[in-house]
Tab-separated table of C-alpha atoms and ligand atoms in Angstrom:
chain	number	residue	atom	x	y	z
A	1	MET	CA	36.286	71.432	-9.265
A	2	ASN	CA	33.447	72.279	-7.428
A	3	PHE	CA	33.805	73.602	-3.909
A	4	LEU	CA	33.159	70.273	-2.251
A	5	GLU	CA	36.257	68.825	-4.693
A	6	GLU	CA	38.152	71.591	-3.986
A	7	ARG	CA	37.760	71.106	-0.196
A	8	ILE	CA	38.425	67.186	-0.505
A	9	VAL	CA	41.873	68.013	-2.337
A	10	LYS	CA	42.972	70.536	0.239
A	11	ASP	CA	42.132	68.773	3.238
A	12	GLY	CA	41.210	65.316	2.603
A	13	ILE	CA	43.519	62.347	3.302
A	14	VAL	CA	43.293	59.066	1.464
A	15	LYS	CA	44.236	56.101	3.551
A	16	GLU	CA	45.101	52.523	2.840
A	17	GLY	CA	41.671	50.321	2.030
A	18	ASN	CA	40.085	52.588	-0.445
A	19	VAL	CA	39.044	55.331	2.741
A	20	LEU	CA	39.206	58.753	2.270
A	21	LYS	CA	39.231	61.068	5.682
A	22	VAL	CA	37.965	63.903	5.548
A	23	ASP	CA	37.729	64.479	9.782
A	24	SER	CA	38.739	68.551	9.532
A	25	PHE	CA	35.395	69.061	7.811
A	26	LEU	CA	32.678	66.762	7.306
A	27	ASN	CA	32.594	63.910	9.627
A	28	HIS	CA	34.239	64.923	12.779
A	29	GLN	CA	35.046	68.787	12.959
A	30	MET	CA	31.984	69.828	10.822
A	31	ASP	CA	32.207	73.027	8.712
A	32	VAL	CA	28.606	73.832	8.751
A	33	GLU	CA	28.859	76.980	6.122
A	34	LEU	CA	30.123	74.245	3.806
A	35	PHE	CA	26.990	71.926	4.464
A	36	ARG	CA	24.845	75.185	3.897
A	37	GLU	CA	26.652	75.320	0.264
A	38	MET	CA	26.100	71.683	0.031
A	39	GLY	CA	22.408	72.326	0.774
A	40	GLU	CA	21.715	75.069	-1.514
A	41	GLU	CA	23.392	72.860	-4.184
A	42	PHE	CA	20.970	70.060	-3.059
A	43	LYS	CA	18.023	72.550	-3.392
A	44	ARG	CA	19.121	73.291	-6.664
A	45	ARG	CA	19.474	69.753	-8.017
A	46	PHE	CA	16.077	68.536	-6.430
A	47	ALA	CA	13.970	72.060	-7.644
A	48	GLY	CA	10.722	70.989	-8.282
A	49	LYS	CA	10.268	67.927	-6.456
A	50	GLU	CA	7.783	67.926	-3.151
A	51	ILE	CA	10.254	67.475	-0.408
A	52	ASN	CA	8.533	67.093	3.062
A	53	LYS	CA	11.274	65.117	5.115
A	54	ILE	CA	15.071	64.255	5.033
A	55	LEU	CA	16.369	61.084	6.381
A	56	THR	CA	19.838	60.088	7.020
A	57	ILE	CA	21.811	57.118	9.013
A	58	GLU	CA	23.440	57.831	12.081
A	59	ALA	CA	26.176	59.179	12.747
A	60	SER	CA	27.888	61.038	10.245
A	61	GLY	CA	24.871	62.126	8.205
A	62	ILE	CA	23.302	63.833	10.973
A	63	GLY	CA	25.126	67.277	10.833
A	64	ILE	CA	24.678	67.529	7.063
A	65	ALA	CA	21.070	66.002	7.074
A	66	CYS	CA	20.328	68.972	9.884
A	67	VAL	CA	21.632	71.958	7.919
A	68	VAL	CA	20.395	70.644	4.329
A	69	ALA	CA	17.217	70.190	6.412
A	70	LEU	CA	17.176	74.046	7.022
A	71	VAL	CA	17.662	74.920	3.716
A	72	PHE	CA	14.463	72.601	2.673
A	73	ASN	CA	12.762	74.064	5.813
A	74	VAL	CA	11.483	70.332	6.796
A	75	PRO	CA	12.341	68.072	9.443
A	76	VAL	CA	14.973	65.572	9.611
A	77	VAL	CA	14.960	61.894	10.788
A	78	PHE	CA	17.718	59.963	11.229
A	79	ALA	CA	18.159	56.063	11.343
A	80	LYS	CA	19.219	54.711	14.725
A	81	LYS	CA	21.678	51.916	15.269
A	82	SER	CA	20.065	49.508	17.609
A	83	LYS	CA	21.969	46.279	19.020
A	84	SER	CA	18.939	45.030	20.361
A	85	ILE	CA	17.388	41.931	18.332
A	86	ASN	CA	14.111	42.738	20.067
A	87	VAL	CA	12.993	45.693	18.208
A	88	ASP	CA	9.134	46.157	18.969
A	89	GLY	CA	6.581	46.677	16.333
A	90	ASP	CA	6.578	50.513	16.488
A	91	MET	CA	9.759	50.450	14.239
A	92	TYR	CA	10.674	49.903	10.847
A	93	VAL	CA	13.903	47.801	10.816
A	94	ALA	CA	16.612	47.418	8.274
A	95	ASP	CA	20.115	45.718	8.146
A	96	VAL	CA	22.770	48.040	7.092
A	97	GLU	CA	26.657	46.353	6.806
A	98	SER	CA	29.201	48.921	7.479
A	99	PHE	CA	31.651	49.941	5.212
A	100	THR	CA	34.083	51.532	7.380
A	101	HIS	CA	33.524	49.665	10.216
A	102	LYS	CA	32.708	46.064	8.545
A	103	CYS	CA	30.128	45.031	10.827
A	104	LYS	CA	26.355	44.527	10.566
A	105	ASN	CA	24.023	46.459	12.086
A	106	GLN	CA	20.011	46.925	12.498
A	107	VAL	CA	18.908	50.274	11.823
A	108	ILE	CA	15.305	51.622	13.203
A	109	VAL	CA	12.849	54.323	12.900
A	110	SER	CA	9.974	54.932	15.027
A	111	LYS	CA	6.802	54.813	12.863
A	112	LYS	CA	5.862	57.762	14.409
A	113	TYR	CA	8.253	60.000	12.183
A	114	LEU	CA	7.799	58.369	9.063
A	115	GLY	CA	4.644	57.110	6.933
A	116	LYS	CA	2.687	57.190	3.865
A	117	ASP	CA	2.249	60.827	3.153
A	118	ASP	CA	5.803	61.445	3.221
A	119	HIS	CA	8.106	62.565	0.491
A	120	VAL	CA	11.348	62.082	1.337
A	121	LEU	CA	15.078	62.700	0.429
A	122	ILE	CA	17.833	60.692	1.723
A	123	ILE	CA	21.117	62.351	2.634
A	124	ASP	CA	24.570	60.953	3.396
A	125	ASP	CA	28.126	61.829	3.543
A	126	PHE	CA	29.323	58.941	1.889
A	127	LEU	CA	28.285	56.185	-0.610
A	128	ALA	CA	30.267	53.350	-1.174
A	129	ASN	CA	28.962	49.911	-1.706
A	130	GLY	CA	25.390	51.249	-0.815
A	131	CYS	CA	24.436	49.174	1.788
A	132	ALA	CA	23.345	52.091	4.060
A	133	LEU	CA	21.086	53.683	1.404
A	134	GLN	CA	19.590	50.367	0.620
A	135	GLY	CA	18.684	50.140	4.191
A	136	LEU	CA	16.976	53.637	3.999
A	137	ILE	CA	14.980	53.147	0.788
A	138	SER	CA	13.848	49.903	2.607
A	139	ILE	CA	12.918	51.961	5.680
A	140	VAL	CA	10.524	54.167	3.113
A	141	ASN	CA	9.290	51.723	1.732
A	142	GLN	CA	8.178	50.070	5.080
A	143	ALA	CA	6.343	52.884	5.257
A	144	GLY	CA	4.905	53.444	2.525
A	145	GLY	CA	6.764	56.534	1.435
A	146	THR	CA	8.026	58.067	-1.657
A	147	VAL	CA	11.899	58.567	-1.947
A	148	GLU	CA	12.207	61.882	-4.247
A	149	GLY	CA	15.523	61.640	-4.282
A	150	ILE	CA	19.005	60.776	-2.690
A	151	GLY	CA	21.741	63.534	-1.616
A	152	ILE	CA	25.248	62.425	-1.195
A	153	ALA	CA	28.356	64.468	-0.369
A	154	ILE	CA	31.333	62.082	-1.125
A	155	GLU	CA	30.394	58.896	-3.862
A	156	LYS	CA	33.387	56.794	-4.418
A	157	GLY	CA	32.777	55.930	-7.912
A	158	PHE	CA	34.722	53.087	-8.320
A	159	GLN	CA	32.694	51.209	-5.673
A	160	VAL	CA	29.252	49.498	-6.860
A	161	GLY	CA	27.097	51.684	-4.720
A	162	GLY	CA	26.468	54.529	-7.056
A	163	GLN	CA	25.428	51.970	-10.316
A	164	VAL	CA	23.241	49.822	-8.107
A	165	ILE	CA	21.202	52.767	-6.645
A	166	ARG	CA	20.994	54.624	-9.983
A	167	ASN	CA	19.924	51.180	-11.752
A	168	LEU	CA	17.372	51.319	-9.474
A	169	GLY	CA	15.742	54.581	-10.953
A	170	TYR	CA	16.660	56.844	-8.081
A	171	GLN	CA	17.379	60.461	-8.856
A	172	LEU	CA	21.017	60.129	-7.054
A	173	GLU	CA	22.992	63.540	-6.539
A	174	SER	CA	26.908	62.950	-5.398
A	175	LEU	CA	28.242	66.212	-4.946
A	176	ALA	CA	31.921	64.929	-5.588
A	177	ILE	CA	32.514	61.336	-7.290
A	178	VAL	CA	35.919	60.010	-6.836
A	179	ASP	CA	36.917	58.099	-9.480
A	180	SER	CA	40.213	56.898	-8.169
A	181	MET	CA	42.621	57.728	-5.667
A	182	ASP	CA	45.839	56.846	-4.259
A	183	ALA	CA	46.948	56.288	-0.356
A	184	SER	CA	50.773	56.610	-1.634
A	185	THR	CA	50.682	59.941	-3.600
A	186	GLY	CA	47.482	61.091	-2.273
A	187	GLU	CA	46.370	61.944	-5.491
A	188	ILE	CA	42.336	62.014	-6.157
A	189	VAL	CA	40.994	61.741	-9.849
A	190	PHE	CA	36.872	63.174	-9.903
A	191	ARG	CA	34.505	62.054	-12.551
A	192	LYS	CA	33.406	65.361	-14.608
A	193	GLN	CA	29.984	65.987	-14.261
B	201	5GP	P1	28.291	51.845	1.913
B	201	5GP	O1	26.896	51.556	2.905
B	201	5GP	O2	27.857	52.936	0.774
B	201	5GP	O3	29.422	50.763	1.559
B	201	5GP	O4	28.706	53.245	2.788
B	201	5GP	C1	28.632	53.948	3.263
B	201	5GP	C2	28.831	54.853	4.823
B	201	5GP	O5	30.106	53.759	5.143
B	201	5GP	C3	28.770	56.062	4.858
B	201	5GP	O6	27.867	56.594	5.851
B	201	5GP	C4	29.922	56.537	5.847
B	201	5GP	O7	29.970	56.654	6.788
B	201	5GP	C5	31.045	55.152	5.514
B	201	5GP	N1	32.021	55.461	4.636
B	201	5GP	C6	32.251	54.550	3.698
B	201	5GP	N2	33.409	54.965	2.779
B	201	5GP	C7	33.863	55.843	3.496
B	201	5GP	C8	35.225	56.537	3.108
B	201	5GP	O8	36.003	56.195	2.501
B	201	5GP	N3	35.606	57.715	4.382
B	201	5GP	C9	34.775	57.909	5.274
B	201	5GP	N4	34.838	58.428	6.178
B	201	5GP	N5	33.274	57.167	5.566
B	201	5GP	C10	32.965	56.217	4.768
């Protein structure tokens, strides 16, 4: 088991409905030393890629993305969730369906902060069905930039997102891939990587 898998086994809680709660170290209270280790692992896995920007999505990706951005020494931009339908022309816009909240959001990024010269590493906490990632990929494409790779903390391998994104040809690196989890026993099985 790697450092993140060990932490998930120690502190993660398996909930009904295929939800893994990692509030104590990842997306409520945040263990930034763990985030730094994650950043260093992403740096190894994406060595040789010219990355000049990190992109993530509000809200729970932001903490991890900031620490990863420190390790890569590049700026970080987050896609904002927008309730307004009147988004002006200065924004890139994508629709994202939330797995945890079961609702549809528009996410926006200002054209000021993403453009054709950007070589982007997309970072997020979880990958489930891949909607959040597809929205972020769409935003980079609208900007004319390049997706150099995608770094995820926890991929739920029993949901379709990972397969969909890998089939699109992106380098997707998930630090922990959960192949199965059981809410009644709390057991979590990781994919060998
Ligand atoms: P997707 O768009 O891939 O279906 O879902 C990704 C988003 O849903 C992530 O940004 C994350 O915030 C949230 N999410 C999906 N599954 C889980 C889960 O099991 N636990 C938590 N805490 N968040 C999840």
